[in-house]
Amino acid sequence: MFTLPQKDFSAPTTCLGPTCLQDLGSSHGDDLEGECSRKLDQKLPELPGVGDSAMLSPDTSYLSSRGRMIKWFWDSAEEGYRTYHMDEYDENKNPSGIINLGVSENKLCFDLLSWRLSQSDMQRVEPSLLQYADWRGHLFLREEVAKFLSFYCKSPAPLRPENVVVLNGGASLFSALATVLCEAGEAFLIPTPYYGAITQHVCLYGNVRLACVYLDSEVTGLDTRPFQLTVEKLEMALREAHSEGVKVKGLILINPQNPLGDIYSPEELQEYLVFAKRVWAAWGSSVGLVSVLPLFPRCALCRLPDPQRTHVMWATSKDFGMSGLRFGTLYTENQDVATAVASLCRYHGLSGLVQYQMAQLLRDRDWINQVYLPENHARLKAAHTYVSEELRALGIPFLSRGAGFFIWVDLRKYLPKGTFEEEMLLWRRFLDNKVLLSFGKAFECKEPGWFRFVFSDQAHRLCLGMQRVRQVLAGKSQVTEDPPSSQSQEPSDQRR
């Protein structure tokens, strides 16, 4: 048991309603859990994965209330990732280290990216790249972003560079947008399960909440698939937030959905956008929707019911497997929003050298279409096939919708009482047996027992990771060493 920092400070409220979660514990900033309304002077039950209470010192006189909240997020929600970094698997140096199947990164195409980024056309230095630039980003980069999104999003009319703002990653985009769109204490609707780090992204700067639209695995009524989002469910969550006195200022859509891997159809997106326009136009609000569209949507950046309230985010972390490069872009036709976000880019900008490299990469359509995309797709497909077959061999149900780097896995049969405490204990057993996964509570899933398995990794690590998963589920506790010849255990169609 431990006490959070006291005095006149309250933790952020997210995911309103009776099914909101009471505790934190996660494997990475990518997998932060949502938390519910509570004051920091309340005590939290001590559960596995909540963080080390000793790390949260009662003496917080060095920090402001904001600083205490920021530190509290870190202490409470980074345990798994800290453990992983202290004991990372290395085939030669640490073969008994932790295999990371919990963080959604594409580790299959480093060879392709390394080659492209080391070519001579990437190595340019000129005075303008070493000086202050337009906080929206260099014009040459914003022009390339507009062309790139116009082409791959199949826009019927060219997107305009004046509507583009570039920042250092999607997390910064969420933080900036939440800060400029909402007053402190206001909220966004978000369907669950959702990418848990958004809780932190919208809270730490803007003190903005998330009002959850809870979805479940049971297919009922007019639903055609598990965890299906409908306008009726959006309306129900909105009414619930209103009943609790929370003002909801917009809707966050992640497409492809993380962790489900769903791709919203053009018809579904139109329904959600029409809902958003109806709700927030009726309120006369200046903002309404935050929409995150994929790189290759079947729905073009057109026919938006309310373009001034629709803000599109895209980043290279997933589509190009470059989460460490930190590149994200906002496209919005609302110039007030663009200007406000650009003002925050002085804290979240990209170096001139990185901007130049990104422009070169995005304009190289031949390399993207003929080398990167087909090879990336083939490697992802092979890795996905291997993990799917392993899960089927174990008799484990899972959802796999064909997008993203992950599979949403149903381990509820391993929880005798079906509680979140059991889910945390199972997650802990995986971690103790040197495989890092992400548990459902980290995504505000209301049903205990769901886990996200990331498959976008090299074959020998996938093989060893799944071997350790099998051991845990079979009730064995020992950690296996890396097999002498990892190649002999690789899936036959897996490419390096």
CSV table of C-alpha atoms in Angstrom, one decimal:
chain,number,residue,atom,x,y,z
A,1,MET,CA,0.0,0.0,0.0
A,2,PHE,CA,1.3,3.5,-0.7
A,3,THR,CA,0.0,7.0,-0.6
A,4,LEU,CA,0.2,9.3,-3.5
A,5,PRO,CA,1.3,12.9,-3.2
A,6,GLN,CA,-1.1,15.0,-1.1
A,7,LYS,CA,-2.0,18.6,-0.7
A,8,ASP,CA,-4.4,20.3,-3.1
A,9,PHE,CA,-3.8,18.2,-6.2
A,10,SER,CA,-6.1,15.8,-8.0
A,11,ALA,CA,-5.1,13.1,-10.5
A,12,PRO,CA,-6.6,13.4,-14.0
A,13,THR,CA,-10.0,11.9,-14.5
A,14,THR,CA,-10.2,9.5,-17.5
A,15,CYS,CA,-12.6,6.8,-18.6
A,16,LEU,CA,-15.7,7.9,-16.7
A,17,GLY,CA,-18.3,5.5,-15.5
A,18,PRO,CA,-18.9,2.5,-13.3
A,19,THR,CA,-16.5,0.2,-15.1
A,20,CYS,CA,-13.5,2.5,-14.9
A,21,LEU,CA,-10.3,1.0,-13.7
A,22,GLN,CA,-8.8,1.7,-10.3
A,23,ASP,CA,-5.1,0.9,-10.7
A,24,LEU,CA,-2.2,1.4,-13.0
A,25,GLY,CA,0.5,-1.0,-14.2
A,26,SER,CA,1.9,-1.3,-17.6
A,27,SER,CA,4.7,-2.5,-19.8
A,28,HIS,CA,5.6,0.7,-21.6
A,29,GLY,CA,4.6,4.3,-22.4
A,30,ASP,CA,3.1,2.7,-25.5
A,31,ASP,CA,0.9,0.7,-23.2
A,32,LEU,CA,0.0,3.0,-20.3
A,33,GLU,CA,-3.2,2.2,-18.5
A,34,GLY,CA,-6.1,4.6,-18.1
A,35,GLU,CA,-7.0,5.5,-14.6
A,36,CYS,CA,-10.2,6.6,-13.0
A,37,SER,CA,-11.2,9.7,-11.0
A,38,ARG,CA,-9.4,9.8,-7.7
A,39,LYS,CA,-7.6,12.3,-5.6
A,40,LEU,CA,-3.9,11.7,-5.0
A,41,ASP,CA,-4.4,11.7,-1.2
A,42,GLN,CA,-6.3,8.4,-1.6
A,43,LYS,CA,-4.5,5.1,-1.2
A,44,LEU,CA,-4.3,2.6,-4.0
A,45,PRO,CA,-4.4,-1.1,-3.5
A,46,GLU,CA,-1.1,-2.7,-4.0
A,47,LEU,CA,-1.2,-5.0,-7.1
A,48,PRO,CA,1.4,-6.5,-9.3
A,49,GLY,CA,2.5,-4.1,-11.9
A,50,VAL,CA,1.4,-0.9,-10.1
A,51,GLY,CA,4.9,0.3,-9.6
A,52,ASP,CA,7.2,0.2,-6.7
A,53,SER,CA,5.8,2.2,-3.8
A,54,ALA,CA,9.3,3.0,-2.6
A,55,MET,CA,9.9,4.9,-5.8
A,56,LEU,CA,7.2,7.4,-5.0
A,57,SER,CA,8.8,9.3,-2.2
A,58,PRO,CA,6.5,11.0,0.3
A,59,ASP,CA,8.8,14.0,0.1
A,60,THR,CA,7.6,15.9,-3.0
A,61,SER,CA,8.6,19.4,-1.9
A,62,TYR,CA,10.9,19.7,-4.8
A,63,LEU,CA,8.1,19.4,-7.3
A,64,SER,CA,5.1,21.5,-8.3
A,65,SER,CA,1.6,19.9,-8.3
A,66,ARG,CA,2.1,19.3,-12.0
A,67,GLY,CA,5.5,17.8,-11.4
A,68,ARG,CA,4.0,15.4,-8.8
A,69,MET,CA,1.4,14.3,-11.3
A,70,ILE,CA,4.0,13.7,-14.0
A,71,LYS,CA,6.2,11.8,-11.7
A,72,TRP,CA,3.2,9.8,-10.5
A,73,PHE,CA,2.4,8.7,-14.0
A,74,TRP,CA,6.0,7.5,-14.5
A,75,ASP,CA,6.2,5.7,-11.2
A,76,SER,CA,2.8,4.0,-11.6
A,77,ALA,CA,2.9,3.0,-15.3
A,78,GLU,CA,6.4,2.1,-16.5
A,79,GLU,CA,7.3,-0.9,-14.4
A,80,GLY,CA,7.3,-3.5,-17.2
A,81,TYR,CA,9.3,-1.3,-19.6
A,82,ARG,CA,11.9,-0.4,-16.9
A,83,THR,CA,12.3,-4.1,-16.1
A,84,TYR,CA,12.7,-4.9,-19.8
A,85,HIS,CA,15.4,-2.3,-20.3
A,86,MET,CA,17.4,-3.7,-17.3
A,87,ASP,CA,17.3,-7.2,-18.8
A,88,GLU,CA,16.9,-6.9,-22.6
A,89,TYR,CA,17.3,-10.0,-24.7
A,90,ASP,CA,20.4,-10.2,-26.9
A,91,GLU,CA,21.1,-13.3,-28.9
A,92,ASN,CA,24.8,-13.2,-28.0
A,93,LYS,CA,25.2,-11.1,-24.9
A,94,ASN,CA,22.0,-11.9,-22.9
A,95,PRO,CA,20.2,-14.9,-24.4
A,96,SER,CA,18.1,-15.4,-21.3
A,97,GLY,CA,17.0,-11.7,-21.3
A,98,ILE,CA,13.4,-10.5,-21.7
A,99,ILE,CA,11.8,-10.8,-25.2
A,100,ASN,CA,9.7,-7.8,-25.9
A,101,LEU,CA,6.3,-8.7,-27.5
A,102,GLY,CA,4.6,-5.8,-25.7
A,103,VAL,CA,5.7,-2.6,-27.5
A,104,SER,CA,4.1,-1.9,-30.9
A,105,GLU,CA,7.2,-1.4,-33.0
A,106,ASN,CA,8.1,-2.8,-36.4
A,107,LYS,CA,11.6,-4.3,-36.1
A,108,LEU,CA,11.5,-6.2,-39.4
A,109,CYS,CA,12.9,-3.6,-41.8
A,110,PHE,CA,15.9,-2.0,-40.2
A,111,ASP,CA,18.1,-3.2,-43.1
A,112,LEU,CA,15.9,-1.5,-45.7
A,113,LEU,CA,15.7,1.8,-43.7
A,114,SER,CA,19.3,1.8,-42.7
A,115,TRP,CA,20.3,1.5,-46.4
A,116,ARG,CA,18.0,4.2,-47.5
A,117,LEU,CA,18.8,6.7,-44.8
A,118,SER,CA,22.6,6.2,-45.4
A,119,GLN,CA,22.5,7.1,-49.1
A,120,SER,CA,24.4,10.2,-50.3
A,121,ASP,CA,21.2,12.3,-51.0
A,122,MET,CA,20.4,12.1,-47.2
A,123,GLN,CA,23.7,13.7,-46.2
A,124,ARG,CA,23.2,17.4,-46.7
A,125,VAL,CA,24.1,20.2,-44.5
A,126,GLU,CA,23.4,23.9,-45.3
A,127,PRO,CA,23.0,27.0,-43.2
A,128,SER,CA,19.1,27.0,-43.2
A,129,LEU,CA,19.1,23.5,-41.7
A,130,LEU,CA,21.1,24.6,-38.7
A,131,GLN,CA,19.1,27.8,-38.0
A,132,TYR,CA,15.6,28.5,-36.6
A,133,ALA,CA,12.9,27.8,-39.1
A,134,ASP,CA,9.2,28.3,-39.4
A,135,TRP,CA,7.8,26.5,-36.3
A,136,ARG,CA,5.3,24.7,-38.6
A,137,GLY,CA,8.3,23.0,-40.2
A,138,HIS,CA,10.4,23.9,-43.2
A,139,LEU,CA,8.2,24.6,-46.3
A,140,PHE,CA,10.1,21.9,-48.3
A,141,LEU,CA,9.0,19.3,-45.8
A,142,ARG,CA,5.4,20.4,-45.5
A,143,GLU,CA,5.1,20.4,-49.3
A,144,GLU,CA,6.4,16.8,-49.4
A,145,VAL,CA,4.0,15.8,-46.6
A,146,ALA,CA,1.1,17.3,-48.5
A,147,LYS,CA,2.0,15.5,-51.7
A,148,PHE,CA,2.7,12.2,-49.8
A,149,LEU,CA,-0.7,12.2,-48.0
A,150,SER,CA,-2.5,13.4,-51.2
A,151,PHE,CA,-1.1,10.4,-53.1
A,152,TYR,CA,-1.5,7.6,-50.5
A,153,CYS,CA,-4.7,8.8,-49.0
A,154,LYS,CA,-6.2,9.1,-52.5
A,155,SER,CA,-7.3,12.7,-52.1
A,156,PRO,CA,-9.3,13.9,-55.1
A,157,ALA,CA,-7.7,17.4,-54.7
A,158,PRO,CA,-4.1,18.1,-53.6
A,159,LEU,CA,-3.7,18.8,-49.9
A,160,ARG,CA,-2.2,22.1,-49.1
A,161,PRO,CA,1.2,22.6,-47.3
A,162,GLU,CA,-0.2,25.6,-45.4
A,163,ASN,CA,-2.5,23.1,-43.5
A,164,VAL,CA,0.5,20.9,-42.4
A,165,VAL,CA,2.3,21.2,-39.1
A,166,VAL,CA,5.2,18.8,-38.2
A,167,LEU,CA,6.2,17.8,-34.7
A,168,ASN,CA,8.4,15.3,-33.0
A,169,GLY,CA,6.0,12.4,-32.9
A,170,GLY,CA,2.4,11.4,-32.4
A,171,ALA,CA,2.6,11.8,-28.6
A,172,SER,CA,3.5,15.5,-29.0
A,173,LEU,CA,0.6,15.9,-31.5
A,174,PHE,CA,-1.9,14.5,-29.0
A,175,SER,CA,-0.5,16.7,-26.2
A,176,ALA,CA,-0.5,19.9,-28.4
A,177,LEU,CA,-4.0,19.3,-29.8
A,178,ALA,CA,-5.5,18.5,-26.4
A,179,THR,CA,-4.0,21.6,-24.9
A,180,VAL,CA,-5.3,24.0,-27.7
A,181,LEU,CA,-8.7,22.4,-28.1
A,182,CYS,CA,-9.9,21.8,-24.6
A,183,GLU,CA,-10.1,23.6,-21.3
A,184,ALA,CA,-8.6,21.9,-18.3
A,185,GLY,CA,-11.0,19.2,-17.1
A,186,GLU,CA,-12.8,18.8,-20.4
A,187,ALA,CA,-12.8,15.5,-22.2
A,188,PHE,CA,-12.6,13.6,-25.5
A,189,LEU,CA,-14.7,10.5,-26.2
A,190,ILE,CA,-12.5,7.5,-27.1
A,191,PRO,CA,-13.6,3.9,-27.9
A,192,THR,CA,-12.1,1.2,-25.7
A,193,PRO,CA,-9.9,-0.8,-25.8
A,194,TYR,CA,-7.6,2.0,-26.8
A,195,TYR,CA,-3.9,2.9,-27.1
A,196,GLY,CA,-3.3,3.5,-23.4
A,197,ALA,CA,-0.6,6.2,-23.6
A,198,ILE,CA,-3.2,8.6,-24.9
A,199,THR,CA,-4.3,9.0,-21.3
A,200,GLN,CA,-0.9,10.5,-20.5
A,201,HIS,CA,-0.6,12.4,-23.8
A,202,VAL,CA,-3.7,14.5,-23.2
A,203,CYS,CA,-3.4,14.9,-19.5
A,204,LEU,CA,0.2,16.0,-18.7
A,205,TYR,CA,0.1,19.4,-20.5
A,206,GLY,CA,-3.6,20.1,-20.9
A,207,ASN,CA,-5.2,18.3,-17.9
A,208,VAL,CA,-7.7,16.8,-20.4
A,209,ARG,CA,-9.7,13.7,-19.6
A,210,LEU,CA,-10.9,10.7,-21.7
A,211,ALA,CA,-14.5,9.7,-21.6
A,212,CYS,CA,-14.5,6.0,-22.6
A,213,VAL,CA,-16.9,4.4,-25.0
A,214,TYR,CA,-16.8,0.9,-23.6
A,215,LEU,CA,-17.0,-1.9,-26.1
A,216,ASP,CA,-17.1,-5.7,-25.4
A,217,SER,CA,-16.3,-8.9,-27.1
A,218,GLU,CA,-19.9,-10.2,-27.2
A,219,VAL,CA,-21.6,-9.7,-30.5
A,220,THR,CA,-25.1,-8.5,-29.8
A,221,GLY,CA,-27.9,-6.6,-31.5
A,222,LEU,CA,-26.8,-5.2,-34.9
A,223,ASP,CA,-23.1,-5.8,-34.2
A,224,THR,CA,-21.3,-7.9,-36.8
A,225,ARG,CA,-18.0,-8.3,-34.9
A,226,PRO,CA,-16.5,-8.2,-31.4
A,227,PHE,CA,-15.7,-4.8,-29.9
A,228,GLN,CA,-17.7,-3.0,-32.6
A,229,LEU,CA,-18.1,0.8,-32.4
A,230,THR,CA,-21.5,2.2,-33.2
A,231,VAL,CA,-23.1,5.6,-33.1
A,232,GLU,CA,-25.5,4.3,-30.4
A,233,LYS,CA,-22.6,3.4,-28.2
A,234,LEU,CA,-21.1,6.9,-28.8
A,235,GLU,CA,-24.3,8.5,-27.8
A,236,MET,CA,-24.6,6.4,-24.7
A,237,ALA,CA,-21.1,7.3,-23.5
A,238,LEU,CA,-21.8,11.0,-24.3
A,239,ARG,CA,-24.9,10.9,-22.1
A,240,GLU,CA,-23.1,9.3,-19.3
A,241,ALA,CA,-20.3,11.9,-19.4
A,242,HIS,CA,-23.0,14.7,-19.4
A,243,SER,CA,-24.7,13.0,-16.4
A,244,GLU,CA,-21.4,13.3,-14.5
A,245,GLY,CA,-21.0,16.9,-15.4
A,246,VAL,CA,-18.1,16.4,-17.8
A,247,LYS,CA,-18.0,18.6,-20.9
A,248,VAL,CA,-16.9,16.5,-23.9
A,249,LYS,CA,-15.2,18.5,-26.6
A,250,GLY,CA,-14.4,15.9,-29.3
A,251,LEU,CA,-13.9,12.3,-30.5
A,252,ILE,CA,-10.7,10.5,-30.9
A,253,LEU,CA,-10.6,7.8,-33.6
A,254,ILE,CA,-7.5,5.7,-34.2
A,255,ASN,CA,-7.4,4.0,-37.6
A,256,PRO,CA,-6.2,1.2,-37.7
A,257,GLN,CA,-7.5,0.7,-34.2
A,258,ASN,CA,-4.9,-0.2,-31.6
A,259,PRO,CA,-5.0,-2.8,-30.1
A,260,LEU,CA,-7.8,-4.4,-32.1
A,261,GLY,CA,-6.3,-3.9,-35.5
A,262,ASP,CA,-9.7,-2.9,-36.9
A,263,ILE,CA,-9.8,-0.6,-40.0
A,264,TYR,CA,-13.0,1.5,-40.0
A,265,SER,CA,-14.8,1.3,-43.3
A,266,PRO,CA,-15.5,4.5,-45.2
A,267,GLU,CA,-19.2,4.1,-44.3
A,268,GLU,CA,-18.4,3.7,-40.6
A,269,LEU,CA,-16.1,6.7,-40.6
A,270,GLN,CA,-18.8,8.8,-42.2
A,271,GLU,CA,-21.3,7.7,-39.5
A,272,TYR,CA,-18.9,8.7,-36.7
A,273,LEU,CA,-18.0,12.0,-38.4
A,274,VAL,CA,-21.7,12.9,-38.9
A,275,PHE,CA,-22.3,12.1,-35.3
A,276,ALA,CA,-19.5,14.4,-34.3
A,277,LYS,CA,-20.7,17.2,-36.5
A,278,ARG,CA,-24.3,16.8,-35.2
A,279,VAL,CA,-23.2,16.9,-31.6
A,280,TRP,CA,-20.6,19.6,-31.6
A,281,ALA,CA,-22.2,21.9,-34.2
A,282,ALA,CA,-25.4,21.8,-32.1
A,283,TRP,CA,-23.3,23.0,-29.1
A,284,GLY,CA,-21.7,25.8,-31.1
A,285,SER,CA,-18.3,24.5,-30.0
A,286,SER,CA,-15.2,25.7,-31.7
A,287,VAL,CA,-13.8,22.2,-31.9
A,288,GLY,CA,-15.3,18.8,-32.4
A,289,LEU,CA,-13.3,15.9,-33.7
A,290,VAL,CA,-9.8,14.6,-33.5
A,291,SER,CA,-9.4,11.9,-36.1
A,292,VAL,CA,-6.4,9.8,-36.7
A,293,LEU,CA,-6.4,8.2,-40.2
A,294,PRO,CA,-4.1,5.5,-41.5
A,295,LEU,CA,-1.5,5.8,-44.2
A,296,PHE,CA,-3.6,3.9,-46.7
A,297,PRO,CA,-7.3,4.5,-45.9
A,298,ARG,CA,-9.9,3.5,-48.4
A,299,CYS,CA,-11.6,6.7,-47.4
A,300,ALA,CA,-9.9,9.8,-48.9
A,301,LEU,CA,-9.3,13.0,-47.1
A,302,CYS,CA,-12.5,14.4,-48.6
A,303,ARG,CA,-16.2,14.5,-48.0
A,304,LEU,CA,-15.6,15.4,-44.4
A,305,PRO,CA,-18.9,16.5,-42.8
A,306,ASP,CA,-17.1,19.3,-40.9
A,307,PRO,CA,-13.6,20.0,-42.2
A,308,GLN,CA,-13.0,22.9,-39.7
A,309,ARG,CA,-13.4,20.5,-36.8
A,310,THR,CA,-11.6,17.5,-38.2
A,311,HIS,CA,-7.9,17.3,-37.5
A,312,VAL,CA,-5.9,14.4,-39.0
A,313,MET,CA,-2.7,13.0,-37.5
A,314,TRP,CA,-0.1,10.8,-39.1
A,315,ALA,CA,3.3,9.6,-37.9
A,316,THR,CA,6.1,7.5,-39.3
A,317,SER,CA,6.5,5.3,-36.2
A,318,LYS,CA,4.2,2.5,-37.5
A,319,ASP,CA,4.1,2.9,-41.3
A,320,PHE,CA,7.9,3.3,-41.6
A,321,GLY,CA,9.0,1.4,-38.5
A,322,MET,CA,10.9,4.5,-37.2
A,323,SER,CA,9.5,5.2,-33.8
A,324,GLY,CA,12.9,6.5,-32.6
A,325,LEU,CA,13.1,9.1,-35.3
A,326,ARG,CA,10.1,11.0,-33.8
A,327,PHE,CA,8.2,12.4,-36.7
A,328,GLY,CA,4.5,13.3,-36.7
A,329,THR,CA,2.3,15.6,-38.8
A,330,LEU,CA,-1.0,17.4,-38.3
A,331,TYR,CA,-3.2,18.2,-41.2
A,332,THR,CA,-6.0,20.6,-40.5
A,333,GLU,CA,-8.0,23.2,-42.5
A,334,ASN,CA,-8.6,25.2,-39.3
A,335,GLN,CA,-5.9,27.8,-39.4
A,336,ASP,CA,-6.5,28.8,-35.8
A,337,VAL,CA,-5.8,25.3,-34.6
A,338,ALA,CA,-2.7,25.0,-37.0
A,339,THR,CA,-1.3,28.3,-35.6
A,340,ALA,CA,-1.9,27.3,-32.0
A,341,VAL,CA,-0.2,23.9,-32.4
A,342,ALA,CA,2.6,25.5,-34.4
A,343,SER,CA,3.3,27.8,-31.5
A,344,LEU,CA,3.9,24.8,-29.3
A,345,CYS,CA,6.3,23.4,-31.9
A,346,ARG,CA,9.1,25.5,-30.4
A,347,TYR,CA,9.0,22.8,-27.7
A,348,HIS,CA,8.3,19.9,-30.0
A,349,GLY,CA,10.1,20.7,-33.2
A,350,LEU,CA,12.3,18.6,-35.4
A,351,SER,CA,15.9,19.5,-36.2
A,352,GLY,CA,16.6,20.8,-39.7
A,353,LEU,CA,18.7,17.8,-40.6
A,354,VAL,CA,15.9,15.4,-39.7
A,355,GLN,CA,13.4,17.5,-41.6
A,356,TYR,CA,15.6,17.3,-44.7
A,357,GLN,CA,15.9,13.5,-44.4
A,358,MET,CA,12.2,13.1,-44.0
A,359,ALA,CA,11.5,15.1,-47.1
A,360,GLN,CA,13.9,13.0,-49.1
A,361,LEU,CA,12.4,9.8,-47.8
A,362,LEU,CA,8.8,10.9,-48.5
A,363,ARG,CA,9.5,12.0,-52.1
A,364,ASP,CA,11.2,8.8,-53.0
A,365,ARG,CA,8.1,7.1,-54.3
A,366,ASP,CA,10.1,4.5,-56.3
A,367,TRP,CA,11.8,3.2,-53.2
A,368,ILE,CA,8.6,3.2,-51.1
A,369,ASN,CA,6.5,1.5,-53.7
A,370,GLN,CA,9.0,-1.0,-55.2
A,371,VAL,CA,11.2,-1.8,-52.3
A,372,TYR,CA,9.9,-0.9,-48.9
A,373,LEU,CA,6.1,-1.5,-49.1
A,374,PRO,CA,6.2,-4.9,-50.7
A,375,GLU,CA,9.1,-6.2,-48.6
A,376,ASN,CA,7.6,-4.8,-45.4
A,377,HIS,CA,4.3,-6.4,-46.2
A,378,ALA,CA,5.8,-9.8,-46.9
A,379,ARG,CA,7.8,-9.8,-43.7
A,380,LEU,CA,4.8,-8.7,-41.6
A,381,LYS,CA,2.6,-11.4,-43.2
A,382,ALA,CA,5.2,-14.1,-42.5
A,383,ALA,CA,5.5,-13.0,-38.8
A,384,HIS,CA,1.8,-12.7,-38.4
A,385,THR,CA,1.3,-16.2,-39.9
A,386,TYR,CA,3.8,-17.7,-37.5
A,387,VAL,CA,2.3,-16.2,-34.3
A,388,SER,CA,-1.3,-17.0,-35.5
A,389,GLU,CA,-0.4,-20.6,-36.1
A,390,GLU,CA,1.3,-20.9,-32.7
A,391,LEU,CA,-1.8,-19.5,-31.0
A,392,ARG,CA,-4.1,-21.9,-32.9
A,393,ALA,CA,-1.8,-24.8,-31.8
A,394,LEU,CA,-2.3,-23.7,-28.2
A,395,GLY,CA,-6.1,-23.5,-28.7
A,396,ILE,CA,-6.1,-19.9,-27.8
A,397,PRO,CA,-8.8,-17.6,-29.4
A,398,PHE,CA,-7.7,-14.3,-30.8
A,399,LEU,CA,-8.9,-11.5,-33.0
A,400,SER,CA,-6.8,-10.5,-36.0
A,401,ARG,CA,-8.3,-8.0,-38.3
A,402,GLY,CA,-5.4,-7.6,-40.8
A,403,ALA,CA,-3.9,-4.3,-39.7
A,404,GLY,CA,-1.3,-3.2,-37.2
A,405,PHE,CA,1.6,-5.1,-35.7
A,406,PHE,CA,-0.4,-7.0,-33.1
A,407,ILE,CA,-2.9,-9.7,-32.3
A,408,TRP,CA,-5.6,-9.2,-29.7
A,409,VAL,CA,-5.5,-12.5,-27.7
A,410,ASP,CA,-8.1,-14.0,-25.5
A,411,LEU,CA,-6.5,-15.6,-22.4
A,412,ARG,CA,-9.7,-15.5,-20.3
A,413,LYS,CA,-9.7,-19.2,-19.8
A,414,TYR,CA,-6.5,-18.9,-17.8
A,415,LEU,CA,-8.2,-16.6,-15.2
A,416,PRO,CA,-10.4,-18.9,-13.0
A,417,LYS,CA,-12.3,-16.1,-11.4
A,418,GLY,CA,-12.1,-13.7,-14.3
A,419,THR,CA,-10.6,-10.7,-12.4
A,420,PHE,CA,-8.2,-8.0,-13.2
A,421,GLU,CA,-6.1,-9.1,-10.3
A,422,GLU,CA,-5.6,-12.5,-12.0
A,423,GLU,CA,-4.8,-10.7,-15.3
A,424,MET,CA,-2.1,-8.8,-13.5
A,425,LEU,CA,-0.7,-12.0,-12.0
A,426,LEU,CA,-0.6,-13.7,-15.4
A,427,TRP,CA,1.1,-10.7,-16.9
A,428,ARG,CA,3.6,-10.9,-14.0
A,429,ARG,CA,4.2,-14.6,-14.7
A,430,PHE,CA,5.0,-13.8,-18.3
A,431,LEU,CA,7.4,-11.0,-17.3
A,432,ASP,CA,9.1,-13.3,-14.7
A,433,ASN,CA,9.5,-15.9,-17.4
A,434,LYS,CA,11.2,-13.3,-19.6
A,435,VAL,CA,8.5,-12.3,-22.1
A,436,LEU,CA,7.0,-8.8,-22.0
A,437,LEU,CA,3.3,-8.6,-23.2
A,438,SER,CA,0.6,-5.9,-22.8
A,439,PHE,CA,-2.4,-6.7,-20.8
A,440,GLY,CA,-6.0,-5.6,-21.5
A,441,LYS,CA,-6.3,-3.3,-18.5
A,442,ALA,CA,-3.6,-1.2,-20.1
A,443,PHE,CA,-6.0,-0.4,-22.9
A,444,GLU,CA,-9.1,0.1,-20.6
A,445,CYS,CA,-10.6,-3.2,-21.8
A,446,LYS,CA,-13.5,-3.8,-19.5
A,447,GLU,CA,-13.1,-7.6,-19.8
A,448,PRO,CA,-10.2,-9.2,-17.8
A,449,GLY,CA,-8.0,-11.6,-19.7
A,450,TRP,CA,-7.2,-10.0,-23.1
A,451,PHE,CA,-3.6,-9.4,-24.0
A,452,ARG,CA,-1.9,-7.8,-27.0
A,453,PHE,CA,0.8,-9.8,-28.8
A,454,VAL,CA,3.2,-7.8,-31.0
A,455,PHE,CA,4.5,-10.0,-33.9
A,456,SER,CA,6.6,-7.5,-35.9
A,457,ASP,CA,9.9,-8.8,-34.7
A,458,GLN,CA,12.7,-11.0,-36.1
A,459,ALA,CA,12.0,-14.8,-36.4
A,460,HIS,CA,14.4,-16.0,-33.7
A,461,ARG,CA,13.0,-13.6,-31.1
A,462,LEU,CA,9.4,-14.6,-32.0
A,463,CYS,CA,10.2,-18.3,-31.7
A,464,LEU,CA,11.8,-17.9,-28.3
A,465,GLY,CA,9.1,-15.5,-27.1
A,466,MET,CA,6.3,-17.9,-28.1
A,467,GLN,CA,8.2,-20.8,-26.5
A,468,ARG,CA,8.2,-18.8,-23.2
A,469,VAL,CA,4.5,-18.0,-23.6
A,470,ARG,CA,3.8,-21.7,-24.0
A,471,GLN,CA,5.8,-22.5,-20.8
A,472,VAL,CA,3.8,-20.0,-18.7
A,473,LEU,CA,0.4,-21.2,-20.0
A,474,ALA,CA,1.5,-24.8,-19.3
A,475,GLY,CA,2.3,-23.9,-15.7
A,476,LYS,CA,6.0,-24.2,-16.0
A,477,SER,CA,8.2,-21.6,-14.4
A,478,GLN,CA,11.6,-22.1,-15.8
A,479,VAL,CA,13.1,-19.7,-18.3
A,480,THR,CA,14.5,-21.4,-21.5
A,481,GLU,CA,17.8,-20.4,-22.9
A,482,ASP,CA,18.1,-19.3,-26.6
A,483,PRO,CA,18.3,-22.5,-28.6
A,484,PRO,CA,21.7,-23.3,-30.0
A,485,SER,CA,20.6,-22.9,-33.6
A,486,SER,CA,17.8,-20.4,-33.7
A,487,GLN,CA,17.5,-20.7,-37.4
A,488,SER,CA,16.4,-24.3,-37.1
A,489,GLN,CA,13.3,-23.0,-35.2
A,490,GLU,CA,12.4,-20.1,-37.4
A,491,PRO,CA,9.1,-20.2,-39.3
A,492,SER,CA,9.8,-21.3,-42.8
A,493,ASP,CA,8.5,-18.2,-44.6
A,494,GLN,CA,10.0,-15.7,-42.2
A,495,ARG,CA,12.4,-13.2,-43.8
A,496,ARG,CA,15.1,-11.4,-41.9
